mmCIF file of C-alpha atoms and ligand atoms in Angstrom:
data_model
loop_
_atom_site.group_PDB
_atom_site.id
_atom_site.type_symbol
_atom_site.label_atom_id
_atom_site.label_comp_id
_atom_site.label_asym_id
_atom_site.label_seq_id
_atom_site.Cartn_x
_atom_site.Cartn_y
_atom_site.Cartn_z
ATOM 1 C CA MET A 588 7.758 -34.113 -7.722
ATOM 2 C CA ASN A 589 10.483 -32.124 -9.950
ATOM 3 C CA TYR A 590 11.388 -29.093 -8.619
ATOM 4 C CA LYS A 591 13.024 -26.336 -10.648
ATOM 5 C CA ILE A 592 15.289 -24.138 -8.507
ATOM 6 C CA ALA A 593 16.998 -21.310 -9.608
ATOM 7 C CA LEU A 594 20.752 -20.757 -7.165
ATOM 8 C CA ILE A 595 22.111 -17.788 -6.561
ATOM 9 C CA ARG A 596 24.737 -18.590 -5.428
ATOM 10 C CA GLY A 597 26.422 -15.040 -5.240
ATOM 11 C CA ASP A 598 29.707 -14.295 -3.213
ATOM 12 C CA GLY A 599 32.155 -14.309 -1.039
ATOM 13 C CA ILE A 600 30.950 -17.633 1.476
ATOM 14 C CA GLY A 601 28.001 -17.601 -1.295
ATOM 15 C CA PRO A 602 28.966 -20.526 -3.129
ATOM 16 C CA GLU A 603 30.362 -22.795 -0.601
ATOM 17 C CA VAL A 604 27.091 -22.164 1.323
ATOM 18 C CA VAL A 605 24.807 -22.833 -1.645
ATOM 19 C CA ASN A 606 26.206 -26.071 -2.347
ATOM 20 C CA GLU A 607 26.055 -27.087 1.248
ATOM 21 C CA ALA A 608 22.096 -26.715 1.088
ATOM 22 C CA VAL A 609 22.226 -27.848 -2.681
ATOM 23 C CA GLY A 610 23.006 -31.630 -1.144
ATOM 24 C CA VAL A 611 20.715 -31.088 1.788
ATOM 25 C CA MET A 612 17.645 -30.670 -0.680
ATOM 26 C CA GLU A 613 18.660 -33.782 -3.138
ATOM 27 C CA ALA A 614 19.442 -36.181 0.202
ATOM 28 C CA VAL A 615 15.303 -34.523 1.301
ATOM 29 C CA GLY A 616 15.153 -35.719 -2.574
ATOM 30 C CA LYS A 617 16.244 -38.957 -2.228
ATOM 31 C CA LYS A 618 14.678 -39.387 1.560
ATOM 32 C CA PHE A 619 10.824 -38.209 -0.216
ATOM 33 C CA GLY A 620 10.636 -39.256 -4.086
ATOM 34 C CA HIS A 621 11.334 -35.305 -5.289
ATOM 35 C CA THR A 622 14.042 -34.313 -8.490
ATOM 36 C CA PHE A 623 15.365 -31.559 -9.103
ATOM 37 C CA THR A 624 16.256 -29.161 -12.169
ATOM 38 C CA PHE A 625 19.134 -26.395 -10.248
ATOM 39 C CA VAL A 626 20.029 -23.206 -12.846
ATOM 40 C CA ASP A 627 22.596 -21.307 -12.216
ATOM 41 C CA VAL A 628 21.985 -17.129 -12.130
ATOM 42 C CA LEU A 629 24.691 -14.953 -11.758
ATOM 43 C CA LEU A 630 23.262 -12.076 -9.361
ATOM 44 C CA GLY A 631 25.986 -10.025 -7.325
ATOM 45 C CA GLY A 632 29.822 -9.021 -7.688
ATOM 46 C CA CYS A 633 30.639 -11.815 -9.365
ATOM 47 C CA ALA A 634 28.175 -10.668 -12.039
ATOM 48 C CA THR A 635 29.437 -7.454 -12.249
ATOM 49 C CA ASP A 636 32.652 -9.083 -12.215
ATOM 50 C CA ALA A 637 32.304 -11.184 -15.140
ATOM 51 C CA VAL A 638 29.672 -9.181 -17.315
ATOM 52 C CA GLY A 639 29.898 -5.666 -15.469
ATOM 53 C CA LYS A 640 27.077 -5.361 -13.946
ATOM 54 C CA SER A 641 25.569 -6.396 -10.963
ATOM 55 C CA TYR A 642 21.925 -7.542 -12.403
ATOM 56 C CA PRO A 643 22.494 -9.341 -15.769
ATOM 57 C CA ASP A 644 19.615 -8.463 -18.167
ATOM 58 C CA GLY A 645 17.352 -11.164 -18.699
ATOM 59 C CA THR A 646 18.058 -12.087 -14.089
ATOM 60 C CA ALA A 647 14.384 -11.331 -13.530
ATOM 61 C CA GLU A 648 13.279 -13.998 -16.688
ATOM 62 C CA LYS A 649 15.166 -16.709 -15.783
ATOM 63 C CA CYS A 650 14.221 -16.968 -12.135
ATOM 64 C CA LYS A 651 10.356 -16.409 -13.239
ATOM 65 C CA SER A 652 10.872 -19.678 -14.753
ATOM 66 C CA CYS A 653 11.922 -21.470 -11.614
ATOM 67 C CA ASP A 654 9.523 -22.467 -8.992
ATOM 68 C CA ALA A 655 11.706 -20.957 -6.077
ATOM 69 C CA VAL A 656 15.056 -19.244 -6.225
ATOM 70 C CA LEU A 657 17.921 -19.880 -3.590
ATOM 71 C CA LEU A 658 20.655 -17.310 -2.502
ATOM 72 C CA GLY A 659 23.936 -17.950 -0.518
ATOM 73 C CA ALA A 660 24.676 -13.965 -0.051
ATOM 74 C CA VAL A 661 26.017 -11.277 -2.569
ATOM 75 C CA GLY A 662 28.203 -8.362 -1.619
ATOM 76 C CA GLY A 663 31.703 -7.325 -0.735
ATOM 77 C CA PRO A 664 34.422 -4.772 -0.178
ATOM 78 C CA LYS A 665 36.290 -4.599 -3.419
ATOM 79 C CA TRP A 666 32.119 -3.239 -4.826
ATOM 80 C CA GLY A 667 31.618 -0.648 -2.781
ATOM 81 C CA SER A 668 29.406 2.760 -2.161
ATOM 82 C CA ASP A 669 32.078 4.423 -3.902
ATOM 83 C CA LYS A 670 31.302 2.066 -7.443
ATOM 84 C CA PRO A 671 28.527 2.996 -10.238
ATOM 85 C CA ALA A 672 24.865 1.981 -8.569
ATOM 86 C CA GLU A 673 24.457 -0.778 -11.366
ATOM 87 C CA GLN A 674 27.797 -2.634 -10.186
ATOM 88 C CA ARG A 675 27.103 -2.447 -6.518
ATOM 89 C CA PRO A 676 25.800 -5.523 -5.548
ATOM 90 C CA GLU A 677 23.019 -4.577 -3.210
ATOM 91 C CA THR A 678 21.375 -2.634 -6.385
ATOM 92 C CA ALA A 679 20.855 -5.574 -8.089
ATOM 93 C CA LEU A 680 19.167 -7.510 -3.915
ATOM 94 C CA LEU A 681 16.666 -4.478 -4.357
ATOM 95 C CA ALA A 682 15.704 -5.360 -8.265
ATOM 96 C CA ILE A 683 14.833 -8.465 -8.148
ATOM 97 C CA ARG A 684 13.036 -7.683 -4.963
ATOM 98 C CA LYS A 685 11.119 -6.052 -7.062
ATOM 99 C CA ASP A 686 10.798 -7.709 -9.774
ATOM 100 C CA LEU A 687 9.198 -10.214 -8.697
ATOM 101 C CA GLY A 688 7.300 -8.803 -6.495
ATOM 102 C CA LEU A 689 8.946 -10.083 -2.854
ATOM 103 C CA TYR A 690 6.565 -7.573 -1.368
ATOM 104 C CA ALA A 691 6.718 -10.199 1.854
ATOM 105 C CA ASN A 692 10.293 -10.924 3.935
ATOM 106 C CA LEU A 693 9.822 -13.414 6.431
ATOM 107 C CA ARG A 694 12.845 -13.601 8.788
ATOM 108 C CA PRO A 695 12.016 -15.980 12.140
ATOM 109 C CA ALA A 696 14.210 -15.539 14.971
ATOM 110 C CA ALA A 697 14.683 -18.931 16.945
ATOM 111 C CA LEU A 698 16.410 -20.098 19.894
ATOM 112 C CA ARG A 699 17.137 -23.684 18.720
ATOM 113 C CA PRO A 700 17.253 -25.554 21.251
ATOM 114 C CA ALA A 701 20.431 -26.624 21.741
ATOM 115 C CA MET A 702 21.610 -22.825 21.469
ATOM 116 C CA LEU A 703 20.615 -21.886 24.871
ATOM 117 C CA ASP A 704 24.340 -20.730 26.191
ATOM 118 C CA ALA A 705 23.960 -18.240 22.662
ATOM 119 C CA CYS A 706 21.715 -16.227 23.601
ATOM 120 C CA PRO A 707 23.619 -12.975 24.877
ATOM 121 C CA LEU A 708 20.812 -11.687 27.128
ATOM 122 C CA LYS A 709 20.068 -12.906 30.692
ATOM 123 C CA LYS A 710 20.079 -16.722 31.524
ATOM 124 C CA GLU A 711 16.112 -16.342 32.761
ATOM 125 C CA THR A 712 15.153 -13.955 29.721
ATOM 126 C CA ALA A 713 16.864 -17.188 27.053
ATOM 127 C CA GLU A 714 14.854 -19.443 29.511
ATOM 128 C CA LYS A 715 11.629 -18.398 28.408
ATOM 129 C CA GLY A 716 11.801 -18.989 24.498
ATOM 130 C CA ILE A 717 12.535 -17.126 22.016
ATOM 131 C CA ASP A 718 10.808 -17.822 18.961
ATOM 132 C CA LEU A 719 9.151 -14.705 16.557
ATOM 133 C CA MET A 720 8.430 -13.978 12.774
ATOM 134 C CA MET A 721 9.609 -10.189 11.838
ATOM 135 C CA VAL A 722 7.414 -9.951 8.901
ATOM 136 C CA ARG A 723 9.016 -7.114 7.412
ATOM 137 C CA GLU A 724 7.402 -5.232 3.757
ATOM 138 C CA LEU A 725 9.883 -5.547 0.943
ATOM 139 C CA THR A 726 9.291 -3.326 -1.853
ATOM 140 C CA GLY A 727 7.977 -0.021 -0.518
ATOM 141 C CA GLY A 728 9.114 2.717 1.468
ATOM 142 C CA ILE A 729 12.506 4.648 1.797
ATOM 143 C CA TYR A 730 13.341 2.072 0.021
ATOM 144 C CA PHE A 731 12.308 2.952 -2.980
ATOM 145 C CA GLY A 732 10.863 6.400 -3.108
ATOM 146 C CA LYS A 733 11.531 9.049 -4.739
ATOM 147 C CA ARG A 734 15.702 10.076 -4.567
ATOM 148 C CA ASP A 735 16.899 14.105 -5.126
ATOM 149 C CA LYS A 736 20.288 15.386 -4.827
ATOM 150 C CA TYR A 737 20.659 18.971 -5.404
ATOM 151 C CA GLN A 738 22.316 22.179 -4.514
ATOM 152 C CA THR A 739 20.808 25.183 -2.404
ATOM 153 C CA GLU A 740 22.345 28.877 -2.304
ATOM 154 C CA ASP A 741 23.103 28.598 1.108
ATOM 155 C CA ARG A 742 22.748 24.793 2.948
ATOM 156 C CA GLY A 743 25.440 23.236 0.191
ATOM 157 C CA ILE A 744 24.382 20.552 -1.095
ATOM 158 C CA GLU A 745 20.842 18.399 -0.052
ATOM 159 C CA CYS A 746 19.460 14.972 -0.421
ATOM 160 C CA THR A 747 16.066 14.165 0.104
ATOM 161 C CA ASP A 748 14.506 9.691 0.238
ATOM 162 C CA LEU A 749 11.140 9.548 0.173
ATOM 163 C CA MET A 750 9.199 7.186 2.073
ATOM 164 C CA ALA A 751 5.590 6.452 0.386
ATOM 165 C CA TYR A 752 2.848 4.004 1.410
ATOM 166 C CA SER A 753 -0.316 2.672 -0.069
ATOM 167 C CA GLU A 754 -3.129 1.016 1.629
ATOM 168 C CA LYS A 755 -2.932 -1.916 -0.787
ATOM 169 C CA GLU A 756 0.266 -2.376 0.114
ATOM 170 C CA ILE A 757 0.092 -2.145 3.700
ATOM 171 C CA GLU A 758 -2.884 -4.176 3.660
ATOM 172 C CA ARG A 759 -1.265 -7.102 1.392
ATOM 173 C CA ILE A 760 1.577 -7.190 4.159
ATOM 174 C CA GLY A 761 -0.883 -6.636 7.064
ATOM 175 C CA ARG A 762 -2.697 -9.834 5.480
ATOM 176 C CA ARG A 763 0.334 -11.959 5.569
ATOM 177 C CA ALA A 764 1.618 -11.592 9.021
ATOM 178 C CA PHE A 765 -2.201 -12.177 10.431
ATOM 179 C CA GLU A 766 -2.479 -15.133 8.290
ATOM 180 C CA LEU A 767 0.965 -16.326 9.721
ATOM 181 C CA ALA A 768 0.078 -15.903 13.568
ATOM 182 C CA ARG A 769 -3.025 -18.039 12.890
ATOM 183 C CA LEU A 770 -0.481 -20.964 11.697
ATOM 184 C CA ARG A 771 1.796 -19.996 15.314
ATOM 185 C CA ARG A 772 0.948 -18.517 18.645
ATOM 186 C CA LYS A 773 -1.419 -15.819 17.466
ATOM 187 C CA LYS A 774 -0.423 -12.645 18.148
ATOM 188 C CA VAL A 775 0.628 -9.698 16.305
ATOM 189 C CA SER A 776 2.891 -6.821 16.983
ATOM 190 C CA SER A 777 2.611 -3.803 14.360
ATOM 191 C CA VAL A 778 5.776 -1.871 14.435
ATOM 192 C CA ASP A 779 5.826 1.536 13.563
ATOM 193 C CA LYS A 780 6.011 5.532 14.212
ATOM 194 C CA ALA A 781 2.758 6.825 14.510
ATOM 195 C CA ASN A 782 3.573 9.694 16.638
ATOM 196 C CA VAL A 783 5.584 11.212 13.362
ATOM 197 C CA LEU A 784 5.548 9.869 10.831
ATOM 198 C CA GLU A 785 2.618 10.106 8.431
ATOM 199 C CA THR A 786 3.079 6.844 6.350
ATOM 200 C CA SER A 787 3.303 5.409 9.693
ATOM 201 C CA ARG A 788 -0.373 7.237 10.926
ATOM 202 C CA LEU A 789 -2.115 6.052 7.312
ATOM 203 C CA TRP A 790 0.327 2.335 8.515
ATOM 204 C CA ARG A 791 -1.836 1.674 11.974
ATOM 205 C CA SER A 792 -5.261 2.543 10.649
ATOM 206 C CA VAL A 793 -4.715 -0.429 8.234
ATOM 207 C CA MET A 794 -3.409 -2.691 10.717
ATOM 208 C CA HIS A 795 -6.453 -1.612 13.150
ATOM 209 C CA ARG A 796 -8.795 -2.852 10.332
ATOM 210 C CA LEU A 797 -6.928 -5.849 9.360
ATOM 211 C CA ALA A 798 -6.714 -6.450 13.207
ATOM 212 C CA GLU A 799 -10.996 -6.583 13.818
ATOM 213 C CA GLU A 800 -11.250 -8.770 10.570
ATOM 214 C CA TYR A 801 -8.755 -11.189 12.216
ATOM 215 C CA SER A 802 -10.406 -10.696 15.387
ATOM 216 C CA ASP A 803 -9.000 -14.749 16.762
ATOM 217 C CA VAL A 804 -5.862 -12.992 16.444
ATOM 218 C CA GLN A 805 -4.591 -11.018 19.142
ATOM 219 C CA TYR A 806 -3.486 -7.708 18.592
ATOM 220 C CA GLU A 807 -0.932 -4.389 19.395
ATOM 221 C CA ASP A 808 0.433 -1.323 18.131
ATOM 222 C CA VAL A 809 4.562 -1.310 18.841
ATOM 223 C CA LEU A 810 6.547 2.258 18.423
ATOM 224 C CA VAL A 811 9.581 1.084 17.214
ATOM 225 C CA ASP A 812 11.834 2.801 19.324
ATOM 226 C CA ASN A 813 10.442 0.580 22.024
ATOM 227 C CA CYS A 814 10.384 -2.386 19.651
ATOM 228 C CA ALA A 815 13.868 -2.152 18.803
ATOM 229 C CA MET A 816 13.598 -1.817 23.347
ATOM 230 C CA GLN A 817 11.483 -4.813 23.935
ATOM 231 C CA LEU A 818 13.740 -6.909 21.771
ATOM 232 C CA VAL A 819 16.194 -6.689 24.114
ATOM 233 C CA ARG A 820 14.655 -6.969 26.939
ATOM 234 C CA ASP A 821 11.510 -9.601 26.837
ATOM 235 C CA PRO A 822 11.920 -10.857 23.665
ATOM 236 C CA GLY A 823 9.581 -13.883 24.352
ATOM 237 C CA GLN A 824 6.857 -11.668 24.019
ATOM 238 C CA PHE A 825 6.377 -11.490 20.889
ATOM 239 C CA ASP A 826 4.699 -13.751 17.993
ATOM 240 C CA VAL A 827 4.700 -12.115 14.748
ATOM 241 C CA VAL A 828 6.300 -8.671 14.134
ATOM 242 C CA VAL A 829 4.849 -6.833 11.331
ATOM 243 C CA THR A 830 6.910 -3.716 9.729
ATOM 244 C CA GLU A 831 7.922 -1.387 7.017
ATOM 245 C CA ASN A 832 11.081 -2.034 5.308
ATOM 246 C CA MET A 833 13.369 -0.074 6.602
ATOM 247 C CA PHE A 834 12.513 -0.666 10.581
ATOM 248 C CA GLY A 835 12.420 -4.649 9.662
ATOM 249 C CA ASP A 836 15.907 -3.923 7.657
ATOM 250 C CA ILE A 837 17.084 -2.481 11.706
ATOM 251 C CA LEU A 838 15.003 -4.525 13.827
ATOM 252 C CA SER A 839 15.459 -8.318 12.306
ATOM 253 C CA ASP A 840 18.860 -7.801 12.234
ATOM 254 C CA GLU A 841 18.397 -7.175 16.314
ATOM 255 C CA ALA A 842 16.280 -9.941 16.605
ATOM 256 C CA SER A 843 19.043 -11.872 15.184
ATOM 257 C CA MET A 844 21.537 -10.990 17.422
ATOM 258 C CA VAL A 845 19.604 -12.018 20.742
ATOM 259 C CA THR A 846 19.195 -15.918 19.362
ATOM 260 C CA GLY A 847 23.042 -16.189 19.093
ATOM 261 C CA SER A 848 24.276 -16.758 16.260
ATOM 262 C CA ILE A 849 23.448 -15.035 12.347
ATOM 263 C CA GLY A 850 25.192 -18.179 11.179
ATOM 264 C CA LEU A 851 21.708 -20.163 11.531
ATOM 265 C CA LEU A 852 18.757 -17.978 10.310
ATOM 266 C CA PRO A 853 17.259 -18.048 7.853
ATOM 267 C CA SER A 854 15.428 -15.718 5.441
ATOM 268 C CA ALA A 855 12.287 -16.404 2.731
ATOM 269 C CA SER A 856 10.506 -13.350 0.488
ATOM 270 C CA ILE A 857 7.390 -14.003 -0.901
ATOM 271 C CA GLY A 858 4.549 -12.553 -3.367
ATOM 272 C CA ASP A 859 1.691 -13.465 -4.538
ATOM 273 C CA THR A 860 2.506 -15.364 -7.655
ATOM 274 C CA ALA A 861 6.420 -15.440 -9.045
ATOM 275 C CA PRO A 862 8.770 -18.161 -6.941
ATOM 276 C CA GLY A 863 9.961 -17.337 -3.512
ATOM 277 C CA LEU A 864 13.520 -16.090 -2.691
ATOM 278 C CA TYR A 865 15.493 -17.807 0.207
ATOM 279 C CA GLU A 866 18.661 -17.039 1.728
ATOM 280 C CA PRO A 867 20.010 -16.934 4.601
ATOM 281 C CA ILE A 868 20.079 -13.832 6.281
ATOM 282 C CA HIS A 869 23.452 -13.435 7.107
ATOM 283 C CA GLY A 870 26.243 -11.713 4.197
ATOM 284 C CA SER A 871 29.098 -12.439 1.898
ATOM 285 C CA ALA A 872 31.533 -12.423 4.911
ATOM 286 C CA PRO A 873 34.181 -11.941 2.663
ATOM 287 C CA ASP A 874 36.995 -12.499 5.534
ATOM 288 C CA ILE A 875 36.386 -15.953 5.401
ATOM 289 C CA ALA A 876 35.150 -17.116 2.215
ATOM 290 C CA GLY A 877 36.353 -20.793 0.502
ATOM 291 C CA GLN A 878 38.238 -21.106 3.765
ATOM 292 C CA ASP A 879 35.995 -24.390 4.559
ATOM 293 C CA LYS A 880 34.845 -21.833 8.165
ATOM 294 C CA ALA A 881 31.199 -20.695 7.362
ATOM 295 C CA ASN A 882 28.167 -22.134 9.141
ATOM 296 C CA PRO A 883 26.105 -23.402 5.972
ATOM 297 C CA ILE A 884 23.010 -24.136 8.122
ATOM 298 C CA ALA A 885 21.275 -20.574 7.677
ATOM 299 C CA THR A 886 20.867 -21.525 4.107
ATOM 300 C CA ILE A 887 20.196 -25.465 4.816
ATOM 301 C CA LEU A 888 17.216 -23.677 7.154
ATOM 302 C CA SER A 889 16.372 -21.457 4.155
ATOM 303 C CA VAL A 890 15.950 -24.385 2.055
ATOM 304 C CA ALA A 891 13.388 -25.996 4.516
ATOM 305 C CA MET A 892 11.583 -22.669 4.204
ATOM 306 C CA MET A 893 11.214 -23.545 0.642
ATOM 307 C CA PHE A 894 9.327 -26.721 0.937
ATOM 308 C CA ARG A 895 7.287 -25.087 3.766
ATOM 309 C CA TYR A 896 5.903 -21.639 1.913
ATOM 310 C CA SER A 897 6.780 -22.331 -1.581
ATOM 311 C CA PHE A 898 5.945 -26.399 -1.686
ATOM 312 C CA GLN A 899 3.333 -26.800 0.736
ATOM 313 C CA ARG A 900 5.715 -29.439 2.554
ATOM 314 C CA ALA A 901 5.887 -29.175 6.173
ATOM 315 C CA GLU A 902 6.711 -32.913 6.637
ATOM 316 C CA GLU A 903 9.961 -32.246 4.247
ATOM 317 C CA ALA A 904 10.841 -28.783 6.378
ATOM 318 C CA ASN A 905 10.309 -30.641 9.469
ATOM 319 C CA ALA A 906 13.061 -33.441 8.420
ATOM 320 C CA ILE A 907 15.227 -30.440 7.223
ATOM 321 C CA GLU A 908 14.758 -28.648 10.822
ATOM 322 C CA ALA A 909 15.191 -31.300 13.270
ATOM 323 C CA ALA A 910 18.328 -32.400 11.159
ATOM 324 C CA VAL A 911 19.745 -29.280 12.165
ATOM 325 C CA ASP A 912 19.163 -29.641 16.257
ATOM 326 C CA ALA A 913 20.317 -32.999 15.975
ATOM 327 C CA VAL A 914 23.368 -32.155 14.961
ATOM 328 C CA LEU A 915 23.535 -29.543 17.096
ATOM 329 C CA ALA A 916 22.502 -30.932 20.127
ATOM 330 C CA GLU A 917 24.784 -33.857 19.061
ATOM 331 C CA GLY A 918 27.335 -30.656 20.353
ATOM 332 C CA TRP A 919 28.572 -29.823 16.530
ATOM 333 C CA ARG A 920 29.493 -26.095 16.589
ATOM 334 C CA THR A 921 31.434 -24.126 12.942
ATOM 335 C CA PRO A 922 33.221 -21.250 14.949
ATOM 336 C CA ASP A 923 30.781 -19.176 14.784
ATOM 337 C CA ILE A 924 29.026 -21.197 16.850
ATOM 338 C CA ALA A 925 31.885 -22.800 19.030
ATOM 339 C CA GLU A 926 32.529 -21.560 22.313
ATOM 340 C CA SER A 927 36.103 -20.922 23.247
ATOM 341 C CA GLY A 928 37.971 -24.639 24.113
ATOM 342 C CA VAL A 929 35.536 -26.669 21.837
ATOM 343 C CA LYS A 930 37.022 -28.273 18.108
ATOM 344 C CA ALA A 931 34.993 -26.797 15.522
ATOM 345 C CA ILE A 932 34.579 -28.567 12.697
ATOM 346 C CA GLY A 933 34.126 -26.733 8.875
ATOM 347 C CA THR A 934 31.435 -25.883 6.218
ATOM 348 C CA LYS A 935 31.691 -28.957 4.291
ATOM 349 C CA GLU A 936 31.300 -31.434 7.584
ATOM 350 C CA MET A 937 28.236 -29.654 8.851
ATOM 351 C CA GLY A 938 27.001 -29.945 5.865
ATOM 352 C CA ARG A 939 27.562 -33.998 5.319
ATOM 353 C CA LEU A 940 26.504 -34.632 8.976
ATOM 354 C CA ILE A 941 23.081 -33.161 8.680
ATOM 355 C CA ARG A 942 22.397 -35.097 5.199
ATOM 356 C CA GLU A 943 23.644 -38.237 7.473
ATOM 357 C CA HIS A 944 20.577 -36.920 9.435
ATOM 358 C CA ILE A 945 17.821 -37.267 6.743
HETATM 359 C C1 IPM B 592 18.861 -6.992 4.423
HETATM 360 C C2 IPM B 592 20.150 -6.003 3.411
HETATM 361 C C3 IPM B 592 19.689 -5.138 2.363
HETATM 362 C C4 IPM B 592 18.421 -4.938 2.917
HETATM 363 C C5 IPM B 592 20.761 -4.523 1.532
HETATM 364 C C6 IPM B 592 22.663 -5.467 1.334
HETATM 365 C C7 IPM B 592 20.289 -3.962 0.563
HETATM 366 O O1 IPM B 592 20.607 -5.089 4.588
HETATM 367 O O2 IPM B 592 18.494 -7.829 3.161
HETATM 368 O O3 IPM B 592 18.479 -6.487 5.190
HETATM 369 O O4 IPM B 592 18.881 -3.581 3.397
HETATM 370 O O5 IPM B 592 17.924 -4.661 2.610
HETATM 371 MG MG1 MG B 593 19.377 -5.916 6.536
#
């Protein structure tokens, strides 16, 4: 097969980690007989610097002409919240999610076998294992609701952000979660705030309907505050966790931290038709950019997700994951995951070792 891949290298450490991921992709291509056509797409702070806006015209069309999109990281203090919206990298990120219809954000948080010691939780909790899949709704809710800012007579300025969800939006993300659970340990935990929010009560009623339909999958409702607590108390209880956009944003950061390193975790954003977008869950880390210090593993594992979810190529995905696990088991570490006293290796060396194992 020839796959056409859009590369959004982005800002900070983005270009470095994408380089290593591309190298791994090529190694996989060699082994399994695939070729790749890469299309560079400008997006983020680097786009603001080059053309004055973070989401240049034609970005979505360019991505839509490809089979999948790989993104490094975007953002940085240079394009902060004091800048106009069209110059901010976050604006571009939300726009591309919406324009490509990427409503399902899959964020696996798994404790890799060689990384048991990195888990900040109690040893007996870590030993039970952590392997959960956060399924975050990505194109609705408060992120995309109507915003307002106005002057009041007696209370100064007032702002509102509307959180809206339709049955249709809830059902399609719910289905994704149940389908994924069928391929895993067959458990769905649906997270909401139904004791307070109307959107959550609708969310819950739609999920209950689906739970009846997918009666082979174990189902539970979890209130978001309780979920935040359970994630640090006993994350091993979760298999698939499905939730709305903002709860998912917050809980996925928490889930990533309990596995020890945000530098190891990939993500996939998928819709029904457009190409999926794959990216590490970490940010652009401008403080270490250009110094060969970044951990390329999260981006490399994002490529594994690309093979699995966009190309239905589980064998290639498994090969990448096995190579990462082998390199970690041999003790190789980038600075972010190196224990004190252990000599760390650079971004490029980590990429080379993983390629060698493929
Ligand atoms: C994420 C990020 C983004 C989000 C920001 C950068 C807009 O935190 O992908 O989780 O909130 O979705
Ligand atoms: Mg986030």
